[in-house]
């Protein structure tokens, strides 16, 4: 029996994830076939199935990578002098990483007709929301944002805003990116602001 | 030469749009083929091509229908005692009409790889944004919302929030719909509120 070299194994895994990301970007989640991903990764189907049983498992592995990066970013943002401003700047930035914007919308569209993908999306959403809610609770303790807001619901709303920021520039690529970032900042700042003047808004 | 009966023509056109909407919901924009749409509509390809040259033309016709309905809704909302509250209620409601949520995300995903679809999406976005900006300008004149906000950019942000509200319930179907609607209302209300106290938020 051959020994598995963990480093080599991880390298192959990443090679497949990167090849799949290119195929999904080109042909969509549904359009990209396992055989196309194999060709892109330069390996046989038998070899690829050793790493991932199907396309859903590939997307799931991508979301895990995204979550690990998000957790790092939240740690860094909490260290910054103005965590909320850092969060807004981070959220409106073009994403690096394997999950391209088109894949996000592919998965959102497919979730209604693919229960396995819907489960992966829900688990990822809940994990990311928990990180964000924790971040918001710390900001509430520091008096940076409205302490009356429910952290979980507020996190869900902020994730909706991040999704909306993505659709905004796809819907109208000519929209000034600077202007739209300024308005997104205004939106989030007004939403989160402490209501200490007591006025009803 | 046969005379074209306009009523019959429109009836057939609607029949195709409804069949296509079912096919897109089932198999996605890319997955649904013209021959599948023909079978669903119970007509030959030659007959269907007489109405629509391709799937993009079908989506374009669907967006025109959506825009006509949106224009009607804006008219109605302006008549209501609190147009902004009426807008929020309308925006968080499940949509009727031919464009299902999954198609919105299909089109957002495909826009990056299909320039014809990207153009249709951009034209639709600009037309809808113009209606919404006009609605906001009237609300500014009436002193209902912050007069300092740029109506076009604010309309773009509100459309992003509507997209985000759609993704929120796909990402987590167990999220309380009532709670999320309350928080969306809080978000929009705080964003649009007149900043008449002069405090910086």
mmCIF file of C-alpha atoms in Angstrom:
data_model
loop_
_atom_site.group_PDB
_atom_site.id
_atom_site.type_symbol
_atom_site.label_atom_id
_atom_site.label_comp_id
_atom_site.label_asym_id
_atom_site.label_seq_id
_atom_site.Cartn_x
_atom_site.Cartn_y
_atom_site.Cartn_z
ATOM 1 C CA UNK A 1 0.000 0.000 0.000
ATOM 2 C CA UNK A 2 1.272 3.458 -0.953
ATOM 3 C CA UNK A 3 1.752 5.931 1.882
ATOM 4 C CA UNK A 4 -0.214 9.176 1.528
ATOM 5 C CA UNK A 5 1.995 12.250 1.651
ATOM 6 C CA UNK A 6 -0.233 14.861 3.419
ATOM 7 C CA UNK A 7 1.544 17.770 1.742
ATOM 8 C CA UNK A 8 1.151 16.256 -1.712
ATOM 9 C CA UNK A 9 -2.482 15.401 -0.913
ATOM 10 C CA UNK A 10 -3.265 19.013 0.060
ATOM 11 C CA UNK A 11 -1.449 20.317 -3.018
ATOM 12 C CA UNK A 12 -3.608 18.132 -5.300
ATOM 13 C CA UNK A 13 -6.735 19.187 -3.448
ATOM 14 C CA UNK A 14 -5.934 22.869 -3.994
ATOM 15 C CA UNK A 15 -5.128 22.144 -7.646
ATOM 16 C CA UNK A 16 -8.629 20.674 -8.110
ATOM 17 C CA UNK A 17 -10.308 23.567 -6.263
ATOM 18 C CA UNK A 18 -8.530 26.107 -8.472
ATOM 19 C CA UNK A 19 -9.375 24.213 -11.661
ATOM 20 C CA UNK A 20 -13.026 23.927 -10.552
ATOM 21 C CA UNK A 21 -13.164 27.668 -9.763
ATOM 22 C CA UNK A 22 -12.082 28.417 -13.354
ATOM 23 C CA UNK A 23 -14.653 25.982 -14.784
ATOM 24 C CA UNK A 24 -17.484 27.343 -12.601
ATOM 25 C CA UNK A 25 -16.603 30.917 -13.606
ATOM 26 C CA UNK A 26 -16.651 29.933 -17.293
ATOM 27 C CA UNK A 27 -19.687 27.644 -17.434
ATOM 28 C CA UNK A 28 -21.562 28.060 -14.172
ATOM 29 C CA UNK A 29 -22.062 25.446 -11.439
ATOM 30 C CA UNK A 30 -24.566 23.481 -13.486
ATOM 31 C CA UNK A 31 -22.780 23.920 -16.809
ATOM 32 C CA UNK A 32 -19.346 22.771 -15.615
ATOM 33 C CA UNK A 33 -19.060 18.965 -15.708
ATOM 34 C CA UNK A 34 -16.799 16.761 -13.606
ATOM 35 C CA UNK A 35 -14.996 15.696 -16.793
ATOM 36 C CA UNK A 36 -14.359 19.354 -17.675
ATOM 37 C CA UNK A 37 -12.939 19.955 -14.182
ATOM 38 C CA UNK A 38 -10.732 16.850 -14.568
ATOM 39 C CA UNK A 39 -9.398 18.128 -17.905
ATOM 40 C CA UNK A 40 -8.756 21.574 -16.399
ATOM 41 C CA UNK A 41 -6.949 20.025 -13.412
ATOM 42 C CA UNK A 42 -5.033 17.613 -15.651
ATOM 43 C CA UNK A 43 -6.127 14.455 -13.860
ATOM 44 C CA UNK A 44 -8.380 11.444 -14.407
ATOM 45 C CA UNK A 45 -11.920 11.205 -13.052
ATOM 46 C CA UNK A 46 -10.894 8.269 -10.832
ATOM 47 C CA UNK A 47 -8.147 10.379 -9.351
ATOM 48 C CA UNK A 48 -10.451 13.387 -8.759
ATOM 49 C CA UNK A 49 -13.184 11.246 -7.121
ATOM 50 C CA UNK A 50 -10.522 10.190 -4.616
ATOM 51 C CA UNK A 51 -10.606 13.810 -3.367
ATOM 52 C CA UNK A 52 -14.196 14.928 -4.003
ATOM 53 C CA UNK A 53 -17.273 12.738 -4.608
ATOM 54 C CA UNK A 54 -19.128 15.439 -6.574
ATOM 55 C CA UNK A 55 -19.327 19.151 -7.483
ATOM 56 C CA UNK A 56 -21.231 19.917 -4.286
ATOM 57 C CA UNK A 57 -18.281 18.631 -2.205
ATOM 58 C CA UNK A 58 -16.005 20.952 -4.204
ATOM 59 C CA UNK A 59 -18.211 23.977 -3.419
ATOM 60 C CA UNK A 60 -18.343 22.919 0.240
ATOM 61 C CA UNK A 61 -14.520 22.827 0.409
ATOM 62 C CA UNK A 62 -14.409 26.285 -1.194
ATOM 63 C CA UNK A 63 -16.773 27.705 1.432
ATOM 64 C CA UNK A 64 -14.603 26.247 4.231
ATOM 65 C CA UNK A 65 -11.597 28.080 2.813
ATOM 66 C CA UNK A 66 -13.666 31.273 2.608
ATOM 67 C CA UNK A 67 -14.769 30.907 6.228
ATOM 68 C CA UNK A 68 -11.192 30.452 7.478
ATOM 69 C CA UNK A 69 -10.186 33.670 5.677
ATOM 70 C CA UNK A 70 -13.239 35.503 7.067
ATOM 71 C CA UNK A 71 -12.327 34.468 10.634
ATOM 72 C CA UNK A 72 -8.812 35.897 10.106
ATOM 73 C CA UNK A 73 -10.245 39.151 8.752
ATOM 74 C CA UNK A 74 -12.557 39.574 11.764
ATOM 75 C CA UNK A 75 -9.571 39.078 14.104
ATOM 76 C CA UNK A 76 -7.625 41.768 12.215
ATOM 77 C CA UNK A 77 -10.585 44.166 12.109
ATOM 78 C CA UNK A 78 -11.111 43.913 15.883
ATOM 79 C CA UNK A 79 -7.497 45.099 16.333
ATOM 80 C CA UNK A 80 -8.022 48.203 14.178
ATOM 81 C CA UNK A 81 -8.805 51.591 15.792
ATOM 82 C CA UNK A 82 -12.256 51.698 14.128
ATOM 83 C CA UNK A 83 -13.487 48.114 13.616
ATOM 84 C CA UNK A 84 -16.802 49.138 12.008
ATOM 85 C CA UNK A 85 -15.086 51.299 9.391
ATOM 86 C CA UNK A 86 -12.606 48.466 8.776
ATOM 87 C CA UNK A 87 -15.526 46.063 8.298
ATOM 88 C CA UNK A 88 -17.183 48.350 5.747
ATOM 89 C CA UNK A 89 -13.906 48.794 3.833
ATOM 90 C CA UNK A 90 -13.363 45.024 3.844
ATOM 91 C CA UNK A 91 -16.933 44.288 2.713
ATOM 92 C CA UNK A 92 -16.905 46.583 -0.309
ATOM 93 C CA UNK A 93 -13.517 45.329 -1.491
ATOM 94 C CA UNK A 94 -13.341 42.967 -4.458
ATOM 95 C CA UNK A 95 -12.930 39.486 -3.073
ATOM 96 C CA UNK A 96 -9.838 37.406 -3.486
ATOM 97 C CA UNK A 97 -10.029 33.687 -2.944
ATOM 98 C CA UNK A 98 -11.645 30.895 -4.903
ATOM 99 C CA UNK A 99 -15.295 31.877 -4.655
ATOM 100 C CA UNK A 100 -15.950 34.211 -7.543
ATOM 101 C CA UNK A 101 -19.030 36.427 -7.513
ATOM 102 C CA UNK A 102 -20.693 34.495 -10.325
ATOM 103 C CA UNK A 103 -20.421 31.299 -8.219
ATOM 104 C CA UNK A 104 -22.186 33.019 -5.316
ATOM 105 C CA UNK A 105 -25.142 33.779 -7.597
ATOM 106 C CA UNK A 106 -24.999 30.343 -9.236
ATOM 107 C CA UNK A 107 -25.301 28.787 -5.787
ATOM 108 C CA UNK A 108 -28.108 31.183 -4.759
ATOM 109 C CA UNK A 109 -30.005 30.247 -7.939
ATOM 110 C CA UNK A 110 -29.319 26.496 -7.607
ATOM 111 C CA UNK A 111 -30.242 26.398 -3.895
ATOM 112 C CA UNK A 112 -33.913 26.318 -4.899
ATOM 113 C CA UNK A 113 -33.456 23.159 -6.980
ATOM 114 C CA UNK A 114 -30.560 21.341 -5.267
ATOM 115 C CA UNK A 115 -31.099 20.515 -1.594
ATOM 116 C CA UNK A 116 -27.473 19.431 -1.030
ATOM 117 C CA UNK A 117 -26.245 22.816 -2.261
ATOM 118 C CA UNK A 118 -28.948 24.597 -0.216
ATOM 119 C CA UNK A 119 -27.643 22.812 2.920
ATOM 120 C CA UNK A 120 -24.042 23.793 2.157
ATOM 121 C CA UNK A 121 -25.131 27.410 1.639
ATOM 122 C CA UNK A 122 -27.143 27.447 4.873
ATOM 123 C CA UNK A 123 -24.316 25.945 6.963
ATOM 124 C CA UNK A 124 -21.854 28.452 5.506
ATOM 125 C CA UNK A 125 -24.267 31.347 6.095
ATOM 126 C CA UNK A 126 -24.838 30.364 9.741
ATOM 127 C CA UNK A 127 -21.104 29.971 10.407
ATOM 128 C CA UNK A 128 -20.276 33.336 8.816
ATOM 129 C CA UNK A 129 -23.198 35.017 10.597
ATOM 130 C CA UNK A 130 -21.985 33.657 13.959
ATOM 131 C CA UNK A 131 -18.538 35.208 13.349
ATOM 132 C CA UNK A 132 -20.105 38.515 12.355
ATOM 133 C CA UNK A 133 -22.564 38.518 15.296
ATOM 134 C CA UNK A 134 -19.668 37.918 17.696
ATOM 135 C CA UNK A 135 -17.821 40.860 16.120
ATOM 136 C CA UNK A 136 -20.918 43.060 16.517
ATOM 137 C CA UNK A 137 -21.400 42.069 20.168
ATOM 138 C CA UNK A 138 -17.846 43.196 20.928
ATOM 139 C CA UNK A 139 -18.520 46.495 19.153
ATOM 140 C CA UNK A 140 -21.700 46.891 21.245
ATOM 141 C CA UNK A 141 -19.753 46.314 24.474
ATOM 142 C CA UNK A 142 -17.263 48.979 23.342
ATOM 143 C CA UNK A 143 -20.178 51.378 22.774
ATOM 144 C CA UNK A 144 -19.355 51.722 19.084
ATOM 145 C CA UNK A 145 -22.793 50.712 17.811
ATOM 146 C CA UNK A 146 -26.404 50.693 18.958
ATOM 147 C CA UNK A 147 -26.583 48.282 21.911
ATOM 148 C CA UNK A 148 -30.310 47.743 21.298
ATOM 149 C CA UNK A 149 -29.733 45.901 18.027
ATOM 150 C CA UNK A 150 -30.011 42.120 18.061
ATOM 151 C CA UNK A 151 -26.537 40.951 17.014
ATOM 152 C CA UNK A 152 -27.730 37.891 15.034
ATOM 153 C CA UNK A 153 -30.387 39.797 13.053
ATOM 154 C CA UNK A 154 -28.007 42.692 12.481
ATOM 155 C CA UNK A 155 -25.408 40.242 11.172
ATOM 156 C CA UNK A 156 -28.024 38.797 8.787
ATOM 157 C CA UNK A 157 -28.836 42.302 7.553
ATOM 158 C CA UNK A 158 -25.154 43.162 7.037
ATOM 159 C CA UNK A 159 -24.682 39.960 5.023
ATOM 160 C CA UNK A 160 -27.681 40.999 2.907
ATOM 161 C CA UNK A 161 -26.005 44.372 2.324
ATOM 162 C CA UNK A 162 -22.776 42.655 1.240
ATOM 163 C CA UNK A 163 -24.767 40.514 -1.230
ATOM 164 C CA UNK A 164 -26.546 43.670 -2.435
ATOM 165 C CA UNK A 165 -23.230 45.486 -2.892
ATOM 166 C CA UNK A 166 -22.178 42.635 -5.175
ATOM 167 C CA UNK A 167 -25.348 42.783 -7.282
ATOM 168 C CA UNK A 168 -25.121 46.588 -7.561
ATOM 169 C CA UNK A 169 -21.961 46.556 -9.651
ATOM 170 C CA UNK A 170 -23.090 43.610 -11.782
ATOM 171 C CA UNK A 171 -26.386 45.368 -12.509
ATOM 172 C CA UNK A 172 -24.606 48.584 -13.484
ATOM 173 C CA UNK A 173 -20.856 48.247 -14.062
ATOM 174 C CA UNK A 174 -20.679 51.953 -14.951
ATOM 175 C CA UNK A 175 -21.839 52.992 -11.480
ATOM 176 C CA UNK A 176 -18.964 54.856 -9.851
ATOM 177 C CA UNK A 177 -17.346 52.373 -7.493
ATOM 178 C CA UNK A 178 -16.158 55.168 -5.188
ATOM 179 C CA UNK A 179 -19.634 56.746 -4.957
ATOM 180 C CA UNK A 180 -21.327 53.432 -4.308
ATOM 181 C CA UNK A 181 -18.797 52.590 -1.559
ATOM 182 C CA UNK A 182 -19.486 55.992 0.074
ATOM 183 C CA UNK A 183 -23.213 55.360 0.049
ATOM 184 C CA UNK A 184 -22.820 51.825 1.380
ATOM 185 C CA UNK A 185 -20.750 53.273 4.213
ATOM 186 C CA UNK A 186 -23.458 55.858 4.911
ATOM 187 C CA UNK A 187 -26.093 53.104 4.919
ATOM 188 C CA UNK A 188 -24.212 50.882 7.371
ATOM 189 C CA UNK A 189 -23.108 53.783 9.588
ATOM 190 C CA UNK A 190 -26.637 55.163 9.957
ATOM 191 C CA UNK A 191 -28.053 51.685 10.585
ATOM 192 C CA UNK A 192 -25.547 50.799 13.304
ATOM 193 C CA UNK A 193 -25.259 54.245 14.961
ATOM 194 C CA UNK A 194 -26.037 54.536 18.664
ATOM 195 C CA UNK A 195 -29.448 56.192 18.985
ATOM 196 C CA UNK A 196 -28.227 58.210 21.962
ATOM 197 C CA UNK A 197 -30.094 61.403 21.078
ATOM 198 C CA UNK A 198 -33.300 59.591 21.942
ATOM 199 C CA UNK A 199 -35.002 60.841 18.804
ATOM 200 C CA UNK A 200 -37.082 58.321 16.930
ATOM 201 C CA UNK A 201 -35.854 57.777 13.416
ATOM 202 C CA UNK B 1 -51.110 35.869 -46.581
ATOM 203 C CA UNK B 2 -52.726 35.115 -43.222
ATOM 204 C CA UNK B 3 -53.841 38.086 -41.162
ATOM 205 C CA UNK B 4 -52.281 38.306 -37.690
ATOM 206 C CA UNK B 5 -54.867 38.511 -34.912
ATOM 207 C CA UNK B 6 -53.180 40.801 -32.313
ATOM 208 C CA UNK B 7 -55.092 39.255 -29.435
ATOM 209 C CA UNK B 8 -54.159 35.729 -30.453
ATOM 210 C CA UNK B 9 -50.554 36.864 -30.981
ATOM 211 C CA UNK B 10 -50.317 38.313 -27.461
ATOM 212 C CA UNK B 11 -51.947 35.208 -25.983
ATOM 213 C CA UNK B 12 -49.317 32.964 -27.614
ATOM 214 C CA UNK B 13 -46.536 35.271 -26.475
ATOM 215 C CA UNK B 14 -47.722 35.063 -22.856
ATOM 216 C CA UNK B 15 -48.046 31.290 -23.197
ATOM 217 C CA UNK B 16 -44.364 31.076 -24.209
ATOM 218 C CA UNK B 17 -43.253 33.418 -21.394
ATOM 219 C CA UNK B 18 -45.073 31.320 -18.805
ATOM 220 C CA UNK B 19 -43.672 28.066 -20.182
ATOM 221 C CA UNK B 20 -40.153 29.568 -20.215
ATOM 222 C CA UNK B 21 -40.544 30.785 -16.615
ATOM 223 C CA UNK B 22 -41.326 27.205 -15.535
ATOM 224 C CA UNK B 23 -38.341 25.817 -17.486
ATOM 225 C CA UNK B 24 -35.937 28.465 -16.098
ATOM 226 C CA UNK B 25 -37.141 27.778 -12.543
ATOM 227 C CA UNK B 26 -36.592 24.030 -13.053
ATOM 228 C CA UNK B 27 -33.300 23.978 -14.960
ATOM 229 C CA UNK B 28 -31.836 27.474 -14.771
ATOM 230 C CA UNK B 29 -31.328 29.929 -17.629
ATOM 231 C CA UNK B 30 -28.394 27.987 -19.043
ATOM 232 C CA UNK B 31 -29.857 24.546 -18.402
ATOM 233 C CA UNK B 32 -33.228 25.202 -20.049
ATOM 234 C CA UNK B 33 -33.060 24.622 -23.814
ATOM 235 C CA UNK B 34 -35.245 26.178 -26.496
ATOM 236 C CA UNK B 35 -36.569 22.700 -27.359
ATOM 237 C CA UNK B 36 -37.529 22.167 -23.689
ATOM 238 C CA UNK B 37 -39.369 25.521 -23.700
ATOM 239 C CA UNK B 38 -41.140 24.530 -26.948
ATOM 240 C CA UNK B 39 -42.267 21.218 -25.405
ATOM 241 C CA UNK B 40 -43.474 23.016 -22.267
ATOM 242 C CA UNK B 41 -45.384 25.582 -24.361
ATOM 243 C CA UNK B 42 -46.738 22.861 -26.671
ATOM 244 C CA UNK B 43 -45.470 24.419 -29.891
ATOM 245 C CA UNK B 44 -42.845 23.795 -32.554
ATOM 246 C CA UNK B 45 -39.461 25.536 -32.593
ATOM 247 C CA UNK B 46 -40.345 27.254 -35.870
ATOM 248 C CA UNK B 47 -43.483 28.630 -34.261
ATOM 249 C CA UNK B 48 -41.625 29.812 -31.127
ATOM 250 C CA UNK B 49 -38.844 31.514 -33.152
ATOM 251 C CA UNK B 50 -41.616 33.562 -34.777
ATOM 252 C CA UNK B 51 -42.093 35.219 -31.358
ATOM 253 C CA UNK B 52 -38.611 35.136 -29.787
ATOM 254 C CA UNK B 53 -35.245 34.665 -31.548
ATOM 255 C CA UNK B 54 -33.529 33.242 -28.421
ATOM 256 C CA UNK B 55 -33.673 32.790 -24.629
ATOM 257 C CA UNK B 56 -32.224 36.262 -24.075
ATOM 258 C CA UNK B 57 -35.201 37.801 -25.927
ATOM 259 C CA UNK B 58 -37.521 35.847 -23.632
ATOM 260 C CA UNK B 59 -35.793 37.220 -20.511
ATOM 261 C CA UNK B 60 -35.918 40.717 -22.007
ATOM 262 C CA UNK B 61 -39.691 40.430 -22.525
ATOM 263 C CA UNK B 62 -40.049 39.221 -18.914
ATOM 264 C CA UNK B 63 -38.159 42.265 -17.596
ATOM 265 C CA UNK B 64 -40.429 44.597 -19.609
ATOM 266 C CA UNK B 65 -43.457 43.048 -17.949
ATOM 267 C CA UNK B 66 -41.781 43.457 -14.545
ATOM 268 C CA UNK B 67 -41.036 47.117 -15.252
ATOM 269 C CA UNK B 68 -44.623 47.868 -16.233
ATOM 270 C CA UNK B 69 -45.813 46.341 -12.949
ATOM 271 C CA UNK B 70 -43.174 48.297 -10.990
ATOM 272 C CA UNK B 71 -44.309 51.584 -12.550
ATOM 273 C CA UNK B 72 -47.892 50.831 -11.456
ATOM 274 C CA UNK B 73 -46.727 50.034 -7.909
ATOM 275 C CA UNK B 74 -44.806 53.323 -7.645
ATOM 276 C CA UNK B 75 -47.928 55.212 -8.722
ATOM 277 C CA UNK B 76 -49.977 53.440 -6.050
ATOM 278 C CA UNK B 77 -47.334 53.957 -3.349
ATOM 279 C CA UNK B 78 -47.171 57.717 -4.026
ATOM 280 C CA UNK B 79 -50.914 57.870 -3.285
ATOM 281 C CA UNK B 80 -50.539 56.163 0.106
ATOM 282 C CA UNK B 81 -50.328 58.245 3.322
ATOM 283 C CA UNK B 82 -46.760 57.027 3.998
ATOM 284 C CA UNK B 83 -45.068 56.243 0.659
ATOM 285 C CA UNK B 84 -41.752 55.161 2.218
ATOM 286 C CA UNK B 85 -43.430 52.625 4.497
ATOM 287 C CA UNK B 86 -45.477 51.405 1.535
ATOM 288 C CA UNK B 87 -42.267 51.007 -0.479
ATOM 289 C CA UNK B 88 -40.633 48.932 2.280
ATOM 290 C CA UNK B 89 -43.712 46.720 2.617
ATOM 291 C CA UNK B 90 -43.824 46.233 -1.154
ATOM 292 C CA UNK B 91 -40.102 45.443 -1.368
ATOM 293 C CA UNK B 92 -40.074 42.725 1.274
ATOM 294 C CA UNK B 93 -43.155 41.019 -0.162
ATOM 295 C CA UNK B 94 -42.743 37.795 -2.132
ATOM 296 C CA UNK B 95 -42.908 38.729 -5.781
ATOM 297 C CA UNK B 96 -45.660 37.685 -8.106
ATOM 298 C CA UNK B 97 -45.108 37.798 -11.825
ATOM 299 C CA UNK B 98 -42.953 35.750 -14.182
ATOM 300 C CA UNK B 99 -39.487 36.547 -12.859
ATOM 301 C CA UNK B 100 -38.823 34.044 -10.112
ATOM 302 C CA UNK B 101 -36.041 34.690 -7.610
ATOM 303 C CA UNK B 102 -33.862 31.915 -8.993
ATOM 304 C CA UNK B 103 -33.980 33.591 -12.435
ATOM 305 C CA UNK B 104 -32.729 36.860 -10.926
ATOM 306 C CA UNK B 105 -29.665 35.040 -9.573
ATOM 307 C CA UNK B 106 -29.228 33.021 -12.770
ATOM 308 C CA UNK B 107 -29.108 36.277 -14.703
ATOM 309 C CA UNK B 108 -26.722 37.901 -12.182
ATOM 310 C CA UNK B 109 -24.403 34.880 -12.498
ATOM 311 C CA UNK B 110 -24.680 34.696 -16.315
ATOM 312 C CA UNK B 111 -24.144 38.456 -16.787
ATOM 313 C CA UNK B 112 -20.401 37.894 -16.357
ATOM 314 C CA UNK B 113 -20.264 35.429 -19.246
ATOM 315 C CA UNK B 114 -23.092 36.559 -21.556
ATOM 316 C CA UNK B 115 -22.844 40.163 -22.793
ATOM 317 C CA UNK B 116 -26.356 40.154 -24.299
ATOM 318 C CA UNK B 117 -27.840 39.183 -20.940
ATOM 319 C CA UNK B 118 -25.594 41.724 -19.158
ATOM 320 C CA UNK B 119 -27.013 44.457 -21.457
ATOM 321 C CA UNK B 120 -30.595 43.397 -20.774
ATOM 322 C CA UNK B 121 -29.896 43.422 -17.022
ATOM 323 C CA UNK B 122 -28.246 46.864 -17.183
ATOM 324 C CA UNK B 123 -31.089 48.408 -19.227
ATOM 325 C CA UNK B 124 -33.662 46.963 -16.826
ATOM 326 C CA UNK B 125 -31.673 48.159 -13.798
ATOM 327 C CA UNK B 126 -31.385 51.718 -15.163
ATOM 328 C CA UNK B 127 -35.090 51.881 -16.031
ATOM 329 C CA UNK B 128 -36.142 50.610 -12.599
ATOM 330 C CA UNK B 129 -33.632 52.901 -10.863
ATOM 331 C CA UNK B 130 -35.024 55.908 -12.746
ATOM 332 C CA UNK B 131 -38.542 55.086 -11.508
ATOM 333 C CA UNK B 132 -37.280 54.674 -7.954
ATOM 334 C CA UNK B 133 -35.152 57.863 -8.063
ATOM 335 C CA UNK B 134 -38.188 59.816 -9.254
ATOM 336 C CA UNK B 135 -40.202 58.392 -6.349
ATOM 337 C CA UNK B 136 -37.431 59.400 -3.899
ATOM 338 C CA UNK B 137 -37.222 62.950 -5.303
ATOM 339 C CA UNK B 138 -40.942 63.400 -4.666
ATOM 340 C CA UNK B 139 -40.487 62.104 -1.092
ATOM 341 C CA UNK B 140 -37.609 64.587 -0.651
ATOM 342 C CA UNK B 141 -39.789 67.474 -1.829
ATOM 343 C CA UNK B 142 -42.449 66.386 0.681
ATOM 344 C CA UNK B 143 -39.795 66.437 3.436
ATOM 345 C CA UNK B 144 -40.262 62.746 4.143
ATOM 346 C CA UNK B 145 -36.619 61.748 3.674
ATOM 347 C CA UNK B 146 -33.157 63.304 3.894
ATOM 348 C CA UNK B 147 -33.010 65.959 1.150
ATOM 349 C CA UNK B 148 -29.213 65.745 1.078
ATOM 350 C CA UNK B 149 -29.216 62.240 -0.383
ATOM 351 C CA UNK B 150 -28.506 61.870 -4.094
ATOM 352 C CA UNK B 151 -31.696 60.291 -5.464
ATOM 353 C CA UNK B 152 -29.948 58.137 -8.114
ATOM 354 C CA UNK B 153 -27.337 56.723 -5.704
ATOM 355 C CA UNK B 154 -29.984 56.197 -3.024
ATOM 356 C CA UNK B 155 -32.118 54.320 -5.539
ATOM 357 C CA UNK B 156 -29.109 52.116 -6.400
ATOM 358 C CA UNK B 157 -28.597 51.397 -2.684
ATOM 359 C CA UNK B 158 -32.290 50.550 -2.158
ATOM 360 C CA UNK B 159 -32.170 48.145 -5.120
ATOM 361 C CA UNK B 160 -29.104 46.520 -3.512
ATOM 362 C CA UNK B 161 -31.088 46.142 -0.276
ATOM 363 C CA UNK B 162 -33.954 44.487 -2.176
ATOM 364 C CA UNK B 163 -31.478 42.039 -3.760
ATOM 365 C CA UNK B 164 -29.973 41.431 -0.316
ATOM 366 C CA UNK B 165 -33.411 40.800 1.192
ATOM 367 C CA UNK B 166 -33.880 38.098 -1.453
ATOM 368 C CA UNK B 167 -30.549 36.402 -0.692
ATOM 369 C CA UNK B 168 -31.184 36.536 3.060
ATOM 370 C CA UNK B 169 -34.090 34.102 2.973
ATOM 371 C CA UNK B 170 -32.410 31.796 0.438
ATOM 372 C CA UNK B 171 -29.285 31.661 2.624
ATOM 373 C CA UNK B 172 -31.334 30.849 5.726
ATOM 374 C CA UNK B 173 -34.925 29.806 5.058
ATOM 375 C CA UNK B 174 -35.451 29.330 8.817
ATOM 376 C CA UNK B 175 -34.800 33.007 9.516
ATOM 377 C CA UNK B 176 -38.013 34.503 10.868
ATOM 378 C CA UNK B 177 -39.575 36.353 7.954
ATOM 379 C CA UNK B 178 -41.314 38.810 10.277
ATOM 380 C CA UNK B 179 -38.102 39.621 12.185
ATOM 381 C CA UNK B 180 -36.090 40.093 9.009
ATOM 382 C CA UNK B 181 -38.770 42.396 7.563
ATOM 383 C CA UNK B 182 -38.674 44.488 10.788
ATOM 384 C CA UNK B 183 -34.905 44.823 10.554
ATOM 385 C CA UNK B 184 -35.030 45.684 6.859
ATOM 386 C CA UNK B 185 -37.532 48.398 7.706
ATOM 387 C CA UNK B 186 -35.229 49.713 10.464
ATOM 388 C CA UNK B 187 -32.303 49.707 8.016
ATOM 389 C CA UNK B 188 -34.158 51.645 5.329
ATOM 390 C CA UNK B 189 -35.816 54.042 7.779
ATOM 391 C CA UNK B 190 -32.535 54.975 9.467
ATOM 392 C CA UNK B 191 -30.800 55.371 6.115
ATOM 393 C CA UNK B 192 -33.436 57.659 4.620
ATOM 394 C CA UNK B 193 -34.275 59.648 7.783
ATOM 395 C CA UNK B 194 -33.917 63.433 7.665
ATOM 396 C CA UNK B 195 -30.779 64.355 9.591
ATOM 397 C CA UNK B 196 -32.517 67.417 11.024
ATOM 398 C CA UNK B 197 -30.923 67.223 14.469
ATOM 399 C CA UNK B 198 -27.645 68.213 12.830
ATOM 400 C CA UNK B 199 -25.781 65.476 14.679
ATOM 401 C CA UNK B 200 -23.277 63.511 12.681
ATOM 402 C CA UNK B 201 -24.135 59.844 12.544
#
